[in-house]
Every structure is written in C-alpha cells, then in structure tokens.
PDB file of C-alpha atoms in Angstrom:
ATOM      1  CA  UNK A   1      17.718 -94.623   1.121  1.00  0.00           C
ATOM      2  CA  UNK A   2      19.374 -97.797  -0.805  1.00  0.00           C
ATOM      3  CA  UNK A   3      22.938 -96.273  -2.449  1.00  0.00           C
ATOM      4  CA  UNK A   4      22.441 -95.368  -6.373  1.00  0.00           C
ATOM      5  CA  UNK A   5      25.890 -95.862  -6.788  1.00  0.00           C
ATOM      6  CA  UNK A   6      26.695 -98.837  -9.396  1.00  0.00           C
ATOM      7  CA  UNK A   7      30.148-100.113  -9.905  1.00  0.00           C
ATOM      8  CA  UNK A   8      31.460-101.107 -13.469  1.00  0.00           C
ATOM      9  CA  UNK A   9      34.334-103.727 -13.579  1.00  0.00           C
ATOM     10  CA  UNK A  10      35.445-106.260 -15.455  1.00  0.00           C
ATOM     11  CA  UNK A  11      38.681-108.211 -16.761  1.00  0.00           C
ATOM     12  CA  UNK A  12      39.760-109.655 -13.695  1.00  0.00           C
ATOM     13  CA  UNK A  13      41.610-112.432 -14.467  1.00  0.00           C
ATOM     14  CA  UNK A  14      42.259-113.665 -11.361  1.00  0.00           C
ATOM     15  CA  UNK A  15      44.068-115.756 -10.288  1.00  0.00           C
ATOM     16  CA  UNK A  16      45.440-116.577 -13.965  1.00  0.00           C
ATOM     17  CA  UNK A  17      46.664-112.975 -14.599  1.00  0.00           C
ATOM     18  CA  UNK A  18      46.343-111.148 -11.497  1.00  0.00           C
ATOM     19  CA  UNK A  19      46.843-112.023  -7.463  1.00  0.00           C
ATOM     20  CA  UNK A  20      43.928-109.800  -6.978  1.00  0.00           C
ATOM     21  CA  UNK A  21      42.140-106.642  -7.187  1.00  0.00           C
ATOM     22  CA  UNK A  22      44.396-103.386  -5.977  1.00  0.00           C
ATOM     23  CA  UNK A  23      44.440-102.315  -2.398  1.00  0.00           C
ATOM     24  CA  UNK A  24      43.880 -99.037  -3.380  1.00  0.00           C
ATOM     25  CA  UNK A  25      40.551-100.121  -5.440  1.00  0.00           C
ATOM     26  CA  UNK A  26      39.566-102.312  -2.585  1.00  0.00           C
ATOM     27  CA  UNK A  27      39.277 -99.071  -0.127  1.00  0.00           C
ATOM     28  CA  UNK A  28      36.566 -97.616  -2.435  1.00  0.00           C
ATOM     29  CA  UNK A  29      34.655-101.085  -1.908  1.00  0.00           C
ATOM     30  CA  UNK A  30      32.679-100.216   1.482  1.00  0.00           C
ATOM     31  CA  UNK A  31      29.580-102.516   1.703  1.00  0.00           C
ATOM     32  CA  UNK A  32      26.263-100.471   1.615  1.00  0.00           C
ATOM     33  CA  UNK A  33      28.087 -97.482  -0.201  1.00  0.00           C
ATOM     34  CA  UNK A  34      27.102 -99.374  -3.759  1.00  0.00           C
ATOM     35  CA  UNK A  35      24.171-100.636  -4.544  1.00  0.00           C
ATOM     36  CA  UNK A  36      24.605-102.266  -7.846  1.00  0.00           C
ATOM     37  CA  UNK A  37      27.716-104.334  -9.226  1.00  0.00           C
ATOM     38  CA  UNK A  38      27.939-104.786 -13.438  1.00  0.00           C
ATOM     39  CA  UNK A  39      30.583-106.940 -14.529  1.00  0.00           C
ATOM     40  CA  UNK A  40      31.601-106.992 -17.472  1.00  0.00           C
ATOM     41  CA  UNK A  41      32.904-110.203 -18.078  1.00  0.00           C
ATOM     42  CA  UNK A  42      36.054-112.308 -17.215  1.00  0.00           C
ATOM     43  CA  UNK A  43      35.546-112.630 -13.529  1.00  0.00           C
ATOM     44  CA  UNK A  44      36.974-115.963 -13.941  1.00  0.00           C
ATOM     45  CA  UNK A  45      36.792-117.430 -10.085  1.00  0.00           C
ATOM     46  CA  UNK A  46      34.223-117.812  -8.251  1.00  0.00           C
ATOM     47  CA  UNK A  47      35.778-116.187  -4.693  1.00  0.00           C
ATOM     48  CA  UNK A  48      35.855-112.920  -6.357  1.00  0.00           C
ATOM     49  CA  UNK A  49      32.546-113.359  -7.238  1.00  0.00           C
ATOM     50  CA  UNK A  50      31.735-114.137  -3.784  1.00  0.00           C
ATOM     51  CA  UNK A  51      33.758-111.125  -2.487  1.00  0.00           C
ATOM     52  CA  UNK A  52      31.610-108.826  -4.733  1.00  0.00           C
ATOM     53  CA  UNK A  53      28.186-109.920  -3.643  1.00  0.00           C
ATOM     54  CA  UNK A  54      29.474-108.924  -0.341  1.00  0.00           C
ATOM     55  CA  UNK A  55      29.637-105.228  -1.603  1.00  0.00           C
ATOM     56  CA  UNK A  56      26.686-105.289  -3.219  1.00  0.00           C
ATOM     57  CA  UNK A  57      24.087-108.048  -3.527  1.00  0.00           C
ATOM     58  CA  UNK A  58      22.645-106.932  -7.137  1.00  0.00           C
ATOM     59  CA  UNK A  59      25.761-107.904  -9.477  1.00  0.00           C
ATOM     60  CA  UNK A  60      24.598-108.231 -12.994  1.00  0.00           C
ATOM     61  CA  UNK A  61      26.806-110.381 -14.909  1.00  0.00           C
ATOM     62  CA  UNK A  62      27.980-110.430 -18.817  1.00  0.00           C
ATOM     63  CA  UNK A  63      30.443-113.699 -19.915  1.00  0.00           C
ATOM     64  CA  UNK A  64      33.859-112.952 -20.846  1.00  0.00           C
ATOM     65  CA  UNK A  65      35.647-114.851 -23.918  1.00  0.00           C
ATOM     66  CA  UNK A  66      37.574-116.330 -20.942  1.00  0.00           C
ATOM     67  CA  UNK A  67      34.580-117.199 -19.001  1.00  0.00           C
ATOM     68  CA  UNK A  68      34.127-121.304 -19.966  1.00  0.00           C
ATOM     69  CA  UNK A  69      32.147-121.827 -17.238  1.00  0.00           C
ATOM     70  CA  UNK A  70      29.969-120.275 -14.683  1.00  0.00           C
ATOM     71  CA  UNK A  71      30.615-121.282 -10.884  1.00  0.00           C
ATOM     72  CA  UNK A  72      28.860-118.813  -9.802  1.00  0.00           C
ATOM     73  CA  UNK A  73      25.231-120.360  -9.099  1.00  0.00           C
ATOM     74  CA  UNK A  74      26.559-123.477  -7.172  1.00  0.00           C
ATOM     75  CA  UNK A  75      25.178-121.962  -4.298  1.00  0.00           C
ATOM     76  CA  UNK A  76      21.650-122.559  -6.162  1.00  0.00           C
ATOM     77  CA  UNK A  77      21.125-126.005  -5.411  1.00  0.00           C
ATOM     78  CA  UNK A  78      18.731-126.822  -2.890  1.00  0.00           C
ATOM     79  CA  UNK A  79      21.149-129.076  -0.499  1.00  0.00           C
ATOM     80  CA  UNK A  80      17.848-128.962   1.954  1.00  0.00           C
ATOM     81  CA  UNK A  81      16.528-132.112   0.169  1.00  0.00           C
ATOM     82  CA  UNK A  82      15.560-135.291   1.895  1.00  0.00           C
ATOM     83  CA  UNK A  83      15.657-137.233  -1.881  1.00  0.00           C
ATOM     84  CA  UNK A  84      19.586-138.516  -2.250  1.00  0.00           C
ATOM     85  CA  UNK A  85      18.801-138.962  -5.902  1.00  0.00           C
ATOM     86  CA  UNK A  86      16.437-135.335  -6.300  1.00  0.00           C
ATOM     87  CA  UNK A  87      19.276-133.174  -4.857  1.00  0.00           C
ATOM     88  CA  UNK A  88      21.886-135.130  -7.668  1.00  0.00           C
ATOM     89  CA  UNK A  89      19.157-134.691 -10.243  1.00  0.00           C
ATOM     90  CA  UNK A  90      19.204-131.042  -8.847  1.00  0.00           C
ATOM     91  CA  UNK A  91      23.248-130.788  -8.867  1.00  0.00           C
ATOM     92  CA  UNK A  92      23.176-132.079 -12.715  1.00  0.00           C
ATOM     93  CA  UNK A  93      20.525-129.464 -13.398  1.00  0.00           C
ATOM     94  CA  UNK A  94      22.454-126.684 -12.152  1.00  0.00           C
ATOM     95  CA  UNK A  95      25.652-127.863 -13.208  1.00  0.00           C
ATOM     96  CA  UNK A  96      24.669-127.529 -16.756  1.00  0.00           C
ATOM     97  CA  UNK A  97      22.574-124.520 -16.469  1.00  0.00           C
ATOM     98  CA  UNK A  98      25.536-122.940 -15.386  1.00  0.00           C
ATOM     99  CA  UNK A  99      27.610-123.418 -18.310  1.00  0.00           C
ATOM    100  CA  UNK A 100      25.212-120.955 -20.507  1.00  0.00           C
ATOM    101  CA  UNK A 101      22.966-118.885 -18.099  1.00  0.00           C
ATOM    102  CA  UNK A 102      25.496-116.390 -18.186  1.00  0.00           C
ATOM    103  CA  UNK A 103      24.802-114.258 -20.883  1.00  0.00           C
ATOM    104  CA  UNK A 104      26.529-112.039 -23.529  1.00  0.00           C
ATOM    105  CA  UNK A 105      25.234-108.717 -23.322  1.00  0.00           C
ATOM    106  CA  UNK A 106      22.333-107.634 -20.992  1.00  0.00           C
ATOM    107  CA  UNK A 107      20.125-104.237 -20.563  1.00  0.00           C
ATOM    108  CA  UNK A 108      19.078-102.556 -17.466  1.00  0.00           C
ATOM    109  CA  UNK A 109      17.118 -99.775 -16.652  1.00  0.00           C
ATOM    110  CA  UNK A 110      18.216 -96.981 -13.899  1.00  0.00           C
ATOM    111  CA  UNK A 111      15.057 -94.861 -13.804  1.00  0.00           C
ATOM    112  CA  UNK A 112      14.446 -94.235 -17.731  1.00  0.00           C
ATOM    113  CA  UNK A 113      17.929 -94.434 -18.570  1.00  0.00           C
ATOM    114  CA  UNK A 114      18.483 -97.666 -20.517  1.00  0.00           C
ATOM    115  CA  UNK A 115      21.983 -99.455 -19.810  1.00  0.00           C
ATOM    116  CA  UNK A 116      23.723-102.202 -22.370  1.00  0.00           C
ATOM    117  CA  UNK A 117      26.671-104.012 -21.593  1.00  0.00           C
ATOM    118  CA  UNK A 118      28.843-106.749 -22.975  1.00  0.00           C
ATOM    119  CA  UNK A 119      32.282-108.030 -22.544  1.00  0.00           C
ATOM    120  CA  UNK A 120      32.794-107.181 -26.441  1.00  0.00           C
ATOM    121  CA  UNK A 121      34.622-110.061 -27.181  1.00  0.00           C
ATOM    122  CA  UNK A 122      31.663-110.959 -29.680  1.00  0.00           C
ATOM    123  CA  UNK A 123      31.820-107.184 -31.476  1.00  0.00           C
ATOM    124  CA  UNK A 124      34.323-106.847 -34.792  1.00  0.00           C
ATOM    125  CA  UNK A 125      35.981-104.873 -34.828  1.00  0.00           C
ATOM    126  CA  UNK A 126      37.262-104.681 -31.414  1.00  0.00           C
ATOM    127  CA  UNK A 127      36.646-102.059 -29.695  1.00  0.00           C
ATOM    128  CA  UNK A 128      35.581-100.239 -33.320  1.00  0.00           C
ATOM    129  CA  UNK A 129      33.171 -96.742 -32.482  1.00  0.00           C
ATOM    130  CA  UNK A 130      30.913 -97.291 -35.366  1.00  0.00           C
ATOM    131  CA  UNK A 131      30.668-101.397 -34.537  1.00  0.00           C
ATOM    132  CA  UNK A 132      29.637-100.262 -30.908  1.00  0.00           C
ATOM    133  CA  UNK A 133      27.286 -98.003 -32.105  1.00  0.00           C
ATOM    134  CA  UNK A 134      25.335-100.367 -34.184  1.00  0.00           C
ATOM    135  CA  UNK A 135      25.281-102.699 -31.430  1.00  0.00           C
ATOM    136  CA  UNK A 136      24.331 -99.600 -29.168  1.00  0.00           C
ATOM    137  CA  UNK A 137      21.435 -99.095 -31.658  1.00  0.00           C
ATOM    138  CA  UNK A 138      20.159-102.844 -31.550  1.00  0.00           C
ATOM    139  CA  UNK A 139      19.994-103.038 -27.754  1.00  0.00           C
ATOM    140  CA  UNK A 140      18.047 -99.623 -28.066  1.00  0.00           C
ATOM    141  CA  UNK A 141      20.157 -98.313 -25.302  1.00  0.00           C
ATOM    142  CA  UNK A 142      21.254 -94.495 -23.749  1.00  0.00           C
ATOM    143  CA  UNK A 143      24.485 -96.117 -22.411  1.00  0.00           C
ATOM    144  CA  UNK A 144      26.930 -98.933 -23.959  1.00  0.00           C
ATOM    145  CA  UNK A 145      29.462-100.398 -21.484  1.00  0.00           C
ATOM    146  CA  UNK A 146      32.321-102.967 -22.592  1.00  0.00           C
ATOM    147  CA  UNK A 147      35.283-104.806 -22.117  1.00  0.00           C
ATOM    148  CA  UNK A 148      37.769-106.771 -23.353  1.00  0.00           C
ATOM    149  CA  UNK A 149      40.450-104.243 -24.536  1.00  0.00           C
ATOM    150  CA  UNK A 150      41.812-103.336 -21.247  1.00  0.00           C
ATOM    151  CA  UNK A 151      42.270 -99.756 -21.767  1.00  0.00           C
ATOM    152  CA  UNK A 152      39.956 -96.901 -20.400  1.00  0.00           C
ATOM    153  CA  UNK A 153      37.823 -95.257 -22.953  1.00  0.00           C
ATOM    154  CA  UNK A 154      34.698 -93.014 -22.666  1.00  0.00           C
ATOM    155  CA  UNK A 155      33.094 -90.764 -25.028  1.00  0.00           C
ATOM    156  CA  UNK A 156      29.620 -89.707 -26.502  1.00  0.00           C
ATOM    157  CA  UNK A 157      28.622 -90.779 -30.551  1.00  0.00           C
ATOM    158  CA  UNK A 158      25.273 -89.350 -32.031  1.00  0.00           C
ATOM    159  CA  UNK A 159      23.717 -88.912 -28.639  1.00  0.00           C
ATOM    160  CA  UNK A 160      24.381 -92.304 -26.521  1.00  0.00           C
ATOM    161  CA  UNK A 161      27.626 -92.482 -24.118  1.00  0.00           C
ATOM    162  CA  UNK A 162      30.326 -95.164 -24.471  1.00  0.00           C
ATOM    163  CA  UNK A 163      32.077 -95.958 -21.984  1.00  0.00           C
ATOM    164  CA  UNK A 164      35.071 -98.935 -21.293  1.00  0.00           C
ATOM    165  CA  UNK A 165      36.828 -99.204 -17.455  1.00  0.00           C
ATOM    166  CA  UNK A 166      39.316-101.065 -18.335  1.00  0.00           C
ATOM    167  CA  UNK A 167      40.611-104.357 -16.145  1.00  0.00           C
ATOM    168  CA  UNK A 168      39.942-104.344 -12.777  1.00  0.00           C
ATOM    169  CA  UNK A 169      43.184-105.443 -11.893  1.00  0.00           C
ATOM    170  CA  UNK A 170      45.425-104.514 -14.320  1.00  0.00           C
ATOM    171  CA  UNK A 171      45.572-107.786 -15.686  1.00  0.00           C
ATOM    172  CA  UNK A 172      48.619-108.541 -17.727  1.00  0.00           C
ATOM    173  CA  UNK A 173      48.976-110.780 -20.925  1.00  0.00           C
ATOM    174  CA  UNK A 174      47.076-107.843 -23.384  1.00  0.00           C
ATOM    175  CA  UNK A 175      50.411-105.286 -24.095  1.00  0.00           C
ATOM    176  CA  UNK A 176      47.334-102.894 -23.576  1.00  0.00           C
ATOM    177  CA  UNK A 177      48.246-101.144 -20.720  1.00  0.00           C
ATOM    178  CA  UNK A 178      46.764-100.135 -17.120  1.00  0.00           C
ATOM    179  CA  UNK A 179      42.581-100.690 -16.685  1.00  0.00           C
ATOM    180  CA  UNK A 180      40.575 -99.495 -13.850  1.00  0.00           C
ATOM    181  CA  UNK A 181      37.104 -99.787 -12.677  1.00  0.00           C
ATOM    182  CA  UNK A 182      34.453 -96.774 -12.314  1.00  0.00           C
ATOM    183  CA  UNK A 183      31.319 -95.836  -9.879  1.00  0.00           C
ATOM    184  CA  UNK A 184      28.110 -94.552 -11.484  1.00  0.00           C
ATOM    185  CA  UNK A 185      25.657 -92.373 -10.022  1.00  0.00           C
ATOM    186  CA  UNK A 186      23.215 -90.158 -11.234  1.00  0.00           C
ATOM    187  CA  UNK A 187      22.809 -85.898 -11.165  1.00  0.00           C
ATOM    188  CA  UNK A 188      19.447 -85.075 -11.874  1.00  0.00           C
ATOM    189  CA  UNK A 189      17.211 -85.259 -15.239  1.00  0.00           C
ATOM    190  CA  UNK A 190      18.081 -83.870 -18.512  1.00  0.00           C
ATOM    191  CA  UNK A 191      15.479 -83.382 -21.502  1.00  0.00           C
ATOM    192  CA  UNK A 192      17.098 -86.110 -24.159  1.00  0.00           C
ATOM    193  CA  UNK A 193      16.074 -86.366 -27.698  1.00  0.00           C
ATOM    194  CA  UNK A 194      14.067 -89.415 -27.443  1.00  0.00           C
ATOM    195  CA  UNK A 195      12.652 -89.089 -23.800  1.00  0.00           C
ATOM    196  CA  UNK A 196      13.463 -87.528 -20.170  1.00  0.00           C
ATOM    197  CA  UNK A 197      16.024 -89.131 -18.860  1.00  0.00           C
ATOM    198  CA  UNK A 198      18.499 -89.005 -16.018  1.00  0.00           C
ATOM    199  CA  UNK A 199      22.233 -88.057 -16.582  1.00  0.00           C
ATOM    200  CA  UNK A 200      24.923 -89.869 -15.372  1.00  0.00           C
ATOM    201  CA  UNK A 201      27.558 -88.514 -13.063  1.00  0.00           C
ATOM    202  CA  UNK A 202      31.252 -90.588 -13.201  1.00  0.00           C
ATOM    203  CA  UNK A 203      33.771 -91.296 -11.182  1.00  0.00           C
ATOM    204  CA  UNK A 204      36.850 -93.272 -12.886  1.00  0.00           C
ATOM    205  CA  UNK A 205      39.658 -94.254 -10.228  1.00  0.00           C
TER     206      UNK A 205
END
C-alpha cells in the first residue's frame, strides 16, 4: 500500500540563507516512507527541488515571495525533437510558463478532507488568526497550511486546523527564530460538522 504520509515544508532558502536542510531532518527523509511532498513556498533552487522528488514524486508546490522564478519544469521540454527550431520554440514556451505556473495557494483533497496552502506572503496581516481564517473560509477548506513567518504554529479556530512548520532549514535573515518541517498522516474518520471526514494525526520534528 502507497505511504499516506505527506510532508509539509517550506522556507528553505537555500543556498541564499541556508547550506542545506539539517542532517537530522534528512534521516526522516527515507524514499517510499512519504508519499506526498507540499511545499510551501521559497524552495528557491532547483537541486533541492530535485532532491525532494526523489522522496516523493507527488510534491505540490505554492510560490514563495522569494520565489522570482520557477526552474523547476526545465525538465519539461521535449529535448526528443528532430525540429532545431520546434524544440527552441518549445524551450521559449516553457521558459515563460515557468515564471507563473507556480501558483499562490492551492487545495487538495486527502480522502474528504480538504487541504489549502499558501506561502502567506500575500495574507495581511501576517500571520493574523482571523486574516487566515477568512482566507480558510474562501478556499472552503478543513485544513490551512502556511509560511512565511518562520516560526511553528498550530491550532484549531471555529472548527478548521491551522497549522505553520516553520523553515525547513532554519533559515536565518527573519530574527524569528528556529522552523521545522512536519509529516501528516491520517487516524481514522471523525463525524465533522459539515461532512465525514478523516482526522489528521501530526508529527512535528
């Protein structure tokens, strides 16, 4: 049976901010223990990008306010092509898809449990509970991740869970302290308010 484990990270920064990501994170990292990656934003380089898909092929991706650019779907291009002037048609094409087909916030769906997540660079106040919960409410989600502040936070607001890792790295530059990342699974089905869902089970490290 494919893993249900998904892992939340985000706020790399590397190599601007950070030589990589912890040694002691990396152990938890076993390929074909996760089965889902969500990043939330500020990956920055495109060999830790690389490194992730090798833990887990499915990595959804949000842009960071540090993101400019996506390198991530170089490897789209067809290089196959016997047309010199199709595959640079096909290189332009890509090369400016990639500059916006990251987007902002995303949703997901883990069985009937409905997952948001943004970096939440584009939500003011920073990091505000009631600004979080209105954008909750207009993605019509059970669970809001985000990023951006580098600090861990998790709690539950009028019935929907909230929930921030922190950097993956413990990137510097913020004054905001320490960050982490954190592996999502599931326990078994709870009766909600609005429909039967499945409750998340946590593991920060």
């Amino acid at each position: 049976m494919a893993s249900r484990l998904v892992l939340v990270i985000g706020d790399l920064f590397i190599p601007d901010r950070a030589p990589d990501i912890p040694a002691k994170f990396k152990k938890l990292l076993t390929p074909g223990k996760i089965g889902q990656i969500i990043c939330l934003g500020n990956l920055t380089d495109r060999e830790t990008y690389e490194y992730l898909r090798t833990i887990a092929p499915d990595l959804q991706l949000v842009k960071g306010d540090f993101d400019t650019e996506n390198p991530y779907s170089a490897n789209t291009v067809n290089t196959t092509t016997t047309n010199p002037s199709s595959a640079a048609a096909a290189a332009s094409s890509s090369a400016t898809a990639s500059s916006s087909s990251v987007p902002l916030s995303k949703v997901i769906t883990h069985g009937s449990l409905r997952i948001g997540f943004t970096h939440g660079h584009t939500i003011i106040p920073h990091g505000d509970a009631d600004a979080l919960l209105i954008a909750a409410r207009q993605m019509d989600v059970d669970v809001l991740l985000w990023g951006g502040t580098h600090r861990f936070e998790a709690y539950e607001l009028e019935g929907k869970f909230f929930v921030n890792p922190g950097s993956g790295t413990g990137a510097v530059g913020t004054g905001w302290g320490w960050g982490g990342m954190m592996l999502w699974g599931e326990k078994g089905e709870e009766e909600g308010p609005r429909r039967r869902r499945r409750s998340p089970r946590l593991v920060f490290v």
